[in-house]
Amino acid sequence: MGGFGSSGGEGSKRREYMVGFAVSSASPALAAVATNPIEVVKVRQQAGGAESANARRGTVRSLVQIGRSEGVAGLQAGLALAVVREASKAFFRIGCFQPILDAMHEPGSGPAPVAKRMASGMSSGVTSWLSAMLSMKECASASPPSMSFLRGRR
């Protein structure tokens, strides 16, 4: 079985993986910038309920109203967290695919069989899911997250 960097230079393979991780994170992060205004409207409509002024106004009118009253800052409220969320999800889900596949299949031995590609995709998806579950668990806890792990104890 192939390992990380087993064919070609280890440094070039590592660099290839790092570029893959960066690109897989940057694309959805940029998409979050474009879609965040709609997310802002959705959240405000959900928070206000079906009878709120935002819900009755509709998406386009809500976008215009928020833009007029709050400007770009209002339309991009929560953008930093959205970018981090999307980039981190894709980092694992997309970025881990090739390193996992290379660990299961010798890169120089031709195309990987479908079963190995599927296993790599499922493994990277599970990695993404686990990171999301841990994040949600921390967010849902009643008390602030413990930072004691930074000091080496729990």
Short mmCIF file of N, CA and C in Angstrom, two decimals:
data_model
loop_
_atom_site.label_atom_id
_atom_site.label_comp_id
_atom_site.label_asym_id
_atom_site.label_seq_id
_atom_site.Cartn_x
_atom_site.Cartn_y
_atom_site.Cartn_z
N MET A 1 0.84 -1.18 0.00
CA MET A 1 0.00 0.00 0.00
C MET A 1 0.87 1.23 0.00
N GLY A 2 0.37 2.26 -0.64
CA GLY A 2 1.11 3.50 -0.70
C GLY A 2 0.98 4.29 0.58
N GLY A 3 2.00 4.99 0.88
CA GLY A 3 1.95 5.88 2.04
C GLY A 3 2.08 7.31 1.59
N PHE A 4 2.03 8.21 2.53
CA PHE A 4 2.16 9.61 2.19
C PHE A 4 3.56 9.85 1.63
N GLY A 5 3.61 10.37 0.41
CA GLY A 5 4.89 10.72 -0.19
C GLY A 5 5.72 9.54 -0.64
N SER A 6 5.12 8.38 -0.88
CA SER A 6 5.92 7.21 -1.23
C SER A 6 6.38 7.23 -2.68
N SER A 7 5.72 7.98 -3.55
CA SER A 7 6.20 8.08 -4.92
C SER A 7 6.57 9.53 -5.18
N GLY A 8 7.71 9.74 -5.81
CA GLY A 8 8.16 11.10 -6.03
C GLY A 8 8.77 11.65 -4.76
N GLY A 9 9.10 12.91 -4.79
CA GLY A 9 9.69 13.54 -3.62
C GLY A 9 8.66 13.76 -2.53
N GLU A 10 9.07 13.47 -1.30
CA GLU A 10 8.15 13.65 -0.18
C GLU A 10 7.77 15.12 -0.02
N GLY A 11 8.72 16.00 -0.24
CA GLY A 11 8.44 17.43 -0.13
C GLY A 11 7.44 17.91 -1.16
N SER A 12 7.56 17.42 -2.41
CA SER A 12 6.63 17.86 -3.45
C SER A 12 5.23 17.31 -3.20
N LYS A 13 5.14 16.09 -2.68
CA LYS A 13 3.83 15.51 -2.38
C LYS A 13 3.18 16.28 -1.23
N ARG A 14 3.97 16.59 -0.21
CA ARG A 14 3.45 17.36 0.93
C ARG A 14 2.97 18.73 0.46
N ARG A 15 3.75 19.36 -0.42
CA ARG A 15 3.37 20.67 -0.97
C ARG A 15 2.06 20.54 -1.76
N GLU A 16 1.94 19.47 -2.54
CA GLU A 16 0.72 19.23 -3.31
C GLU A 16 -0.49 19.08 -2.38
N TYR A 17 -0.31 18.37 -1.28
CA TYR A 17 -1.40 18.22 -0.30
C TYR A 17 -1.77 19.56 0.32
N MET A 18 -0.76 20.36 0.66
CA MET A 18 -1.03 21.66 1.30
C MET A 18 -1.77 22.59 0.34
N VAL A 19 -1.39 22.58 -0.94
CA VAL A 19 -2.11 23.38 -1.93
C VAL A 19 -3.55 22.88 -2.04
N GLY A 20 -3.74 21.57 -2.03
CA GLY A 20 -5.09 21.00 -2.08
C GLY A 20 -5.94 21.43 -0.89
N PHE A 21 -5.35 21.39 0.30
CA PHE A 21 -6.07 21.84 1.50
C PHE A 21 -6.43 23.32 1.39
N ALA A 22 -5.48 24.15 0.94
CA ALA A 22 -5.72 25.59 0.84
C ALA A 22 -6.80 25.91 -0.17
N VAL A 23 -6.72 25.30 -1.35
CA VAL A 23 -7.70 25.58 -2.39
C VAL A 23 -9.09 25.07 -1.98
N SER A 24 -9.13 23.89 -1.35
CA SER A 24 -10.43 23.35 -0.95
C SER A 24 -11.07 24.18 0.15
N SER A 25 -10.28 24.94 0.89
CA SER A 25 -10.81 25.82 1.92
C SER A 25 -11.17 27.19 1.36
N ALA A 26 -10.37 27.69 0.43
CA ALA A 26 -10.58 29.04 -0.09
C ALA A 26 -11.85 29.16 -0.93
N SER A 27 -12.15 28.16 -1.72
CA SER A 27 -13.31 28.24 -2.61
C SER A 27 -14.61 28.42 -1.85
N PRO A 28 -14.94 27.56 -0.89
CA PRO A 28 -16.20 27.77 -0.16
C PRO A 28 -16.16 29.01 0.73
N ALA A 29 -14.98 29.42 1.17
CA ALA A 29 -14.89 30.65 1.97
C ALA A 29 -15.28 31.86 1.11
N LEU A 30 -14.82 31.88 -0.13
CA LEU A 30 -15.22 32.96 -1.04
C LEU A 30 -16.70 32.88 -1.38
N ALA A 31 -17.22 31.68 -1.51
CA ALA A 31 -18.65 31.52 -1.78
C ALA A 31 -19.48 32.05 -0.60
N ALA A 32 -18.97 31.89 0.60
CA ALA A 32 -19.69 32.38 1.79
C ALA A 32 -19.84 33.90 1.73
N VAL A 33 -18.85 34.59 1.19
CA VAL A 33 -18.95 36.04 1.06
C VAL A 33 -20.12 36.41 0.15
N ALA A 34 -20.31 35.66 -0.93
CA ALA A 34 -21.39 35.95 -1.87
C ALA A 34 -22.77 35.57 -1.33
N THR A 35 -22.83 34.48 -0.57
CA THR A 35 -24.14 33.99 -0.11
C THR A 35 -24.53 34.49 1.28
N ASN A 36 -23.61 35.14 1.98
CA ASN A 36 -23.90 35.57 3.35
C ASN A 36 -25.09 36.53 3.47
N PRO A 37 -25.28 37.49 2.55
CA PRO A 37 -26.46 38.35 2.69
C PRO A 37 -27.79 37.57 2.71
N ILE A 38 -27.88 36.54 1.91
CA ILE A 38 -29.10 35.73 1.91
C ILE A 38 -29.22 34.96 3.22
N GLU A 39 -28.10 34.52 3.75
CA GLU A 39 -28.09 33.84 5.05
C GLU A 39 -28.57 34.80 6.15
N VAL A 40 -28.14 36.05 6.08
CA VAL A 40 -28.56 37.06 7.07
C VAL A 40 -30.08 37.21 7.03
N VAL A 41 -30.65 37.34 5.84
CA VAL A 41 -32.10 37.48 5.69
C VAL A 41 -32.80 36.24 6.23
N LYS A 42 -32.31 35.06 5.87
CA LYS A 42 -32.94 33.82 6.33
C LYS A 42 -32.97 33.74 7.85
N VAL A 43 -31.84 34.04 8.47
CA VAL A 43 -31.76 33.95 9.93
C VAL A 43 -32.70 34.96 10.58
N ARG A 44 -32.73 36.17 10.05
CA ARG A 44 -33.62 37.19 10.62
C ARG A 44 -35.08 36.82 10.44
N GLN A 45 -35.42 36.22 9.30
CA GLN A 45 -36.80 35.79 9.09
C GLN A 45 -37.16 34.65 10.03
N GLN A 46 -36.24 33.71 10.21
CA GLN A 46 -36.51 32.60 11.12
C GLN A 46 -36.60 33.08 12.57
N ALA A 47 -35.75 34.01 12.94
CA ALA A 47 -35.76 34.52 14.32
C ALA A 47 -37.03 35.31 14.60
N GLY A 48 -37.54 35.99 13.60
CA GLY A 48 -38.74 36.81 13.79
C GLY A 48 -40.03 36.03 13.68
N GLY A 49 -39.98 34.83 13.13
CA GLY A 49 -41.19 34.03 12.96
C GLY A 49 -41.92 34.39 11.67
N ALA A 50 -42.95 33.64 11.36
CA ALA A 50 -43.68 33.79 10.10
C ALA A 50 -44.41 35.13 10.02
N GLU A 51 -44.73 35.72 11.15
CA GLU A 51 -45.48 36.97 11.16
C GLU A 51 -44.61 38.21 11.24
N SER A 52 -43.29 38.04 11.21
CA SER A 52 -42.40 39.20 11.33
C SER A 52 -42.44 40.04 10.06
N ALA A 53 -42.04 41.29 10.19
CA ALA A 53 -42.00 42.19 9.03
C ALA A 53 -41.04 41.66 7.97
N ASN A 54 -39.91 41.09 8.40
CA ASN A 54 -38.94 40.55 7.44
C ASN A 54 -39.53 39.39 6.65
N ALA A 55 -40.28 38.51 7.32
CA ALA A 55 -40.86 37.36 6.64
C ALA A 55 -41.92 37.80 5.64
N ARG A 56 -42.73 38.78 6.01
CA ARG A 56 -43.78 39.26 5.10
C ARG A 56 -43.20 40.03 3.93
N ARG A 57 -42.06 40.65 4.14
CA ARG A 57 -41.44 41.50 3.12
C ARG A 57 -40.88 40.67 1.98
N GLY A 58 -40.38 39.49 2.25
CA GLY A 58 -39.77 38.66 1.22
C GLY A 58 -38.26 38.85 1.19
N THR A 59 -37.58 37.95 0.51
CA THR A 59 -36.12 37.94 0.52
C THR A 59 -35.52 39.18 -0.13
N VAL A 60 -35.95 39.50 -1.34
CA VAL A 60 -35.35 40.62 -2.07
C VAL A 60 -35.60 41.94 -1.35
N ARG A 61 -36.83 42.16 -0.93
CA ARG A 61 -37.13 43.40 -0.21
C ARG A 61 -36.37 43.47 1.11
N SER A 62 -36.22 42.34 1.78
CA SER A 62 -35.45 42.33 3.03
C SER A 62 -33.99 42.68 2.76
N LEU A 63 -33.41 42.14 1.69
CA LEU A 63 -32.03 42.47 1.32
C LEU A 63 -31.88 43.97 1.09
N VAL A 64 -32.82 44.54 0.34
CA VAL A 64 -32.76 45.97 0.04
C VAL A 64 -32.90 46.79 1.32
N GLN A 65 -33.85 46.40 2.18
CA GLN A 65 -34.09 47.15 3.42
C GLN A 65 -32.87 47.09 4.35
N ILE A 66 -32.28 45.91 4.49
CA ILE A 66 -31.09 45.78 5.33
C ILE A 66 -29.94 46.59 4.73
N GLY A 67 -29.78 46.53 3.42
CA GLY A 67 -28.73 47.30 2.75
C GLY A 67 -28.89 48.79 2.96
N ARG A 68 -30.12 49.29 2.88
CA ARG A 68 -30.36 50.72 3.07
C ARG A 68 -30.17 51.15 4.51
N SER A 69 -30.68 50.34 5.45
CA SER A 69 -30.64 50.77 6.85
C SER A 69 -29.32 50.45 7.55
N GLU A 70 -28.67 49.37 7.17
CA GLU A 70 -27.45 48.95 7.88
C GLU A 70 -26.20 48.94 7.00
N GLY A 71 -26.39 49.03 5.72
CA GLY A 71 -25.25 49.04 4.79
C GLY A 71 -24.64 47.65 4.62
N VAL A 72 -23.45 47.65 4.09
CA VAL A 72 -22.75 46.39 3.81
C VAL A 72 -22.51 45.61 5.11
N ALA A 73 -22.24 46.32 6.19
CA ALA A 73 -21.99 45.64 7.47
C ALA A 73 -23.20 44.81 7.89
N GLY A 74 -24.39 45.32 7.67
CA GLY A 74 -25.60 44.57 8.02
C GLY A 74 -25.79 43.36 7.12
N LEU A 75 -25.51 43.53 5.83
CA LEU A 75 -25.65 42.41 4.89
C LEU A 75 -24.60 41.33 5.12
N GLN A 76 -23.47 41.71 5.69
CA GLN A 76 -22.40 40.75 5.92
C GLN A 76 -22.24 40.42 7.40
N ALA A 77 -23.29 40.60 8.17
CA ALA A 77 -23.24 40.26 9.60
C ALA A 77 -22.91 38.77 9.75
N GLY A 78 -21.99 38.46 10.62
CA GLY A 78 -21.61 37.07 10.86
C GLY A 78 -20.71 36.47 9.79
N LEU A 79 -20.17 37.31 8.93
CA LEU A 79 -19.35 36.80 7.81
C LEU A 79 -18.11 36.05 8.28
N ALA A 80 -17.44 36.55 9.29
CA ALA A 80 -16.21 35.90 9.75
C ALA A 80 -16.47 34.46 10.17
N LEU A 81 -17.54 34.26 10.93
CA LEU A 81 -17.87 32.89 11.36
C LEU A 81 -18.30 32.02 10.18
N ALA A 82 -19.03 32.60 9.23
CA ALA A 82 -19.45 31.83 8.05
C ALA A 82 -18.24 31.38 7.24
N VAL A 83 -17.26 32.26 7.08
CA VAL A 83 -16.06 31.92 6.32
C VAL A 83 -15.28 30.81 7.03
N VAL A 84 -15.12 30.94 8.33
CA VAL A 84 -14.41 29.90 9.10
C VAL A 84 -15.14 28.57 9.02
N ARG A 85 -16.47 28.61 9.17
CA ARG A 85 -17.27 27.38 9.12
C ARG A 85 -17.11 26.67 7.77
N GLU A 86 -17.29 27.42 6.69
CA GLU A 86 -17.22 26.81 5.36
C GLU A 86 -15.82 26.34 5.02
N ALA A 87 -14.82 27.13 5.36
CA ALA A 87 -13.44 26.75 5.06
C ALA A 87 -13.03 25.51 5.84
N SER A 88 -13.42 25.44 7.10
CA SER A 88 -13.02 24.28 7.91
C SER A 88 -13.74 23.01 7.47
N LYS A 89 -15.01 23.13 7.09
CA LYS A 89 -15.72 21.94 6.61
C LYS A 89 -15.07 21.40 5.34
N ALA A 90 -14.79 22.28 4.41
CA ALA A 90 -14.20 21.84 3.14
C ALA A 90 -12.76 21.37 3.32
N PHE A 91 -12.06 21.96 4.28
CA PHE A 91 -10.68 21.54 4.55
C PHE A 91 -10.64 20.04 4.79
N PHE A 92 -11.56 19.54 5.60
CA PHE A 92 -11.58 18.10 5.89
C PHE A 92 -12.26 17.32 4.77
N ARG A 93 -13.42 17.77 4.35
CA ARG A 93 -14.23 17.00 3.41
C ARG A 93 -13.54 16.85 2.06
N ILE A 94 -13.01 17.92 1.52
CA ILE A 94 -12.39 17.87 0.20
C ILE A 94 -10.88 17.68 0.30
N GLY A 95 -10.25 18.41 1.23
CA GLY A 95 -8.80 18.39 1.33
C GLY A 95 -8.22 17.05 1.75
N CYS A 96 -8.95 16.27 2.53
CA CYS A 96 -8.43 14.99 3.00
C CYS A 96 -8.57 13.85 1.99
N PHE A 97 -9.37 14.06 0.95
CA PHE A 97 -9.64 12.98 0.00
C PHE A 97 -8.36 12.40 -0.60
N GLN A 98 -7.52 13.25 -1.21
CA GLN A 98 -6.34 12.74 -1.90
C GLN A 98 -5.31 12.13 -0.95
N PRO A 99 -4.99 12.75 0.18
CA PRO A 99 -4.04 12.09 1.10
C PRO A 99 -4.53 10.73 1.59
N ILE A 100 -5.82 10.61 1.86
CA ILE A 100 -6.36 9.32 2.31
C ILE A 100 -6.29 8.31 1.17
N LEU A 101 -6.65 8.75 -0.05
CA LEU A 101 -6.59 7.84 -1.20
C LEU A 101 -5.15 7.38 -1.45
N ASP A 102 -4.19 8.31 -1.35
CA ASP A 102 -2.80 7.94 -1.56
C ASP A 102 -2.29 6.97 -0.50
N ALA A 103 -2.84 7.07 0.71
CA ALA A 103 -2.44 6.14 1.76
C ALA A 103 -3.00 4.74 1.50
N MET A 104 -4.13 4.66 0.80
CA MET A 104 -4.75 3.36 0.51
C MET A 104 -4.31 2.76 -0.82
N HIS A 105 -3.85 3.60 -1.74
CA HIS A 105 -3.53 3.14 -3.10
C HIS A 105 -2.23 3.76 -3.55
N GLU A 106 -1.33 2.95 -4.03
CA GLU A 106 -0.03 3.44 -4.52
C GLU A 106 -0.28 4.41 -5.67
N PRO A 107 0.12 5.69 -5.52
CA PRO A 107 -0.17 6.68 -6.55
C PRO A 107 0.38 6.35 -7.94
N GLY A 108 1.50 5.68 -8.03
CA GLY A 108 2.10 5.37 -9.32
C GLY A 108 1.57 4.11 -9.98
N SER A 109 0.64 3.42 -9.37
CA SER A 109 0.18 2.13 -9.90
C SER A 109 -1.09 2.25 -10.74
N GLY A 110 -1.34 3.41 -11.31
CA GLY A 110 -2.52 3.60 -12.14
C GLY A 110 -3.68 4.15 -11.33
N PRO A 111 -4.81 4.34 -12.00
CA PRO A 111 -5.97 4.90 -11.32
C PRO A 111 -6.47 3.99 -10.19
N ALA A 112 -6.90 4.62 -9.13
CA ALA A 112 -7.43 3.85 -8.00
C ALA A 112 -8.79 3.27 -8.38
N PRO A 113 -9.07 2.05 -7.92
CA PRO A 113 -10.38 1.46 -8.19
C PRO A 113 -11.49 2.27 -7.51
N VAL A 114 -12.68 2.13 -8.02
CA VAL A 114 -13.84 2.87 -7.51
C VAL A 114 -14.03 2.62 -6.02
N ALA A 115 -13.85 1.39 -5.57
CA ALA A 115 -14.05 1.07 -4.15
C ALA A 115 -13.10 1.87 -3.26
N LYS A 116 -11.85 2.03 -3.68
CA LYS A 116 -10.89 2.81 -2.89
C LYS A 116 -11.24 4.30 -2.92
N ARG A 117 -11.69 4.78 -4.06
CA ARG A 117 -12.10 6.18 -4.15
C ARG A 117 -13.31 6.44 -3.26
N MET A 118 -14.24 5.50 -3.26
CA MET A 118 -15.41 5.65 -2.40
C MET A 118 -15.01 5.61 -0.92
N ALA A 119 -14.12 4.71 -0.58
CA ALA A 119 -13.67 4.61 0.82
C ALA A 119 -12.95 5.89 1.24
N SER A 120 -12.16 6.46 0.35
CA SER A 120 -11.47 7.71 0.66
C SER A 120 -12.46 8.85 0.84
N GLY A 121 -13.44 8.91 -0.03
CA GLY A 121 -14.47 9.95 0.08
C GLY A 121 -15.27 9.82 1.36
N MET A 122 -15.64 8.59 1.71
CA MET A 122 -16.40 8.38 2.95
C MET A 122 -15.55 8.72 4.16
N SER A 123 -14.28 8.37 4.12
CA SER A 123 -13.39 8.66 5.25
C SER A 123 -13.22 10.16 5.44
N SER A 124 -13.03 10.90 4.36
CA SER A 124 -12.88 12.35 4.49
C SER A 124 -14.20 12.98 4.91
N GLY A 125 -15.31 12.43 4.47
CA GLY A 125 -16.62 12.92 4.91
C GLY A 125 -16.86 12.69 6.38
N VAL A 126 -16.46 11.53 6.87
CA VAL A 126 -16.60 11.23 8.30
C VAL A 126 -15.72 12.17 9.12
N THR A 127 -14.53 12.44 8.63
CA THR A 127 -13.64 13.37 9.32
C THR A 127 -14.30 14.74 9.43
N SER A 128 -14.92 15.20 8.34
CA SER A 128 -15.62 16.48 8.34
C SER A 128 -16.80 16.46 9.31
N TRP A 129 -17.55 15.37 9.29
CA TRP A 129 -18.72 15.24 10.16
C TRP A 129 -18.29 15.25 11.63
N LEU A 130 -17.23 14.54 11.96
CA LEU A 130 -16.76 14.51 13.35
C LEU A 130 -16.34 15.90 13.83
N SER A 131 -15.65 16.64 12.98
CA SER A 131 -15.25 17.99 13.39
C SER A 131 -16.47 18.88 13.58
N ALA A 132 -17.48 18.73 12.74
CA ALA A 132 -18.71 19.52 12.89
C ALA A 132 -19.45 19.13 14.18
N MET A 133 -19.51 17.84 14.49
CA MET A 133 -20.19 17.39 15.70
C MET A 133 -19.48 17.92 16.96
N LEU A 134 -18.17 17.88 16.96
CA LEU A 134 -17.43 18.40 18.11
C LEU A 134 -17.67 19.90 18.26
N SER A 135 -17.70 20.60 17.15
CA SER A 135 -17.95 22.04 17.19
C SER A 135 -19.34 22.34 17.73
N MET A 136 -20.35 21.61 17.24
CA MET A 136 -21.72 21.83 17.71
C MET A 136 -21.86 21.49 19.18
N LYS A 137 -21.17 20.45 19.63
CA LYS A 137 -21.23 20.06 21.04
C LYS A 137 -20.69 21.19 21.91
N GLU A 138 -19.59 21.78 21.49
CA GLU A 138 -19.02 22.90 22.24
C GLU A 138 -19.96 24.09 22.24
N CYS A 139 -20.57 24.37 21.08
CA CYS A 139 -21.48 25.52 20.98
C CYS A 139 -22.74 25.32 21.81
N ALA A 140 -23.19 24.09 21.94
CA ALA A 140 -24.43 23.81 22.64
C ALA A 140 -24.26 23.69 24.15
N SER A 141 -23.02 23.62 24.62
CA SER A 141 -22.82 23.46 26.05
C SER A 141 -23.26 24.72 26.78
N ALA A 142 -23.80 24.51 27.98
CA ALA A 142 -24.33 25.63 28.77
C ALA A 142 -23.21 26.51 29.30
N SER A 143 -22.06 25.92 29.54
CA SER A 143 -20.94 26.70 30.07
C SER A 143 -19.94 26.98 28.96
N PRO A 144 -19.13 28.00 29.12
CA PRO A 144 -18.10 28.27 28.11
C PRO A 144 -17.16 27.08 27.98
N PRO A 145 -16.61 26.85 26.78
CA PRO A 145 -15.72 25.70 26.60
C PRO A 145 -14.49 25.81 27.49
N SER A 146 -14.07 24.66 27.98
CA SER A 146 -12.88 24.61 28.83
C SER A 146 -11.65 24.71 27.96
N MET A 147 -10.74 25.55 28.35
CA MET A 147 -9.50 25.70 27.61
C MET A 147 -8.36 25.01 28.32
N SER A 148 -8.70 24.13 29.28
CA SER A 148 -7.66 23.47 30.07
C SER A 148 -6.78 22.57 29.21
N PHE A 149 -7.28 22.11 28.07
CA PHE A 149 -6.46 21.24 27.22
C PHE A 149 -5.22 21.98 26.71
N LEU A 150 -5.29 23.32 26.70
CA LEU A 150 -4.12 24.09 26.26
C LEU A 150 -3.01 24.02 27.32
N ARG A 151 -3.40 23.76 28.57
CA ARG A 151 -2.42 23.65 29.64
C ARG A 151 -1.98 22.20 29.85
N GLY A 152 -2.52 21.27 29.04
CA GLY A 152 -2.09 19.88 29.12
C GLY A 152 -2.89 19.01 30.09
N ARG A 153 -4.01 19.51 30.61
CA ARG A 153 -4.84 18.67 31.49
C ARG A 153 -6.30 18.96 31.23
N ARG A 154 -7.15 18.03 31.58
CA ARG A 154 -8.60 18.16 31.37
C ARG A 154 -9.32 18.27 32.66
#
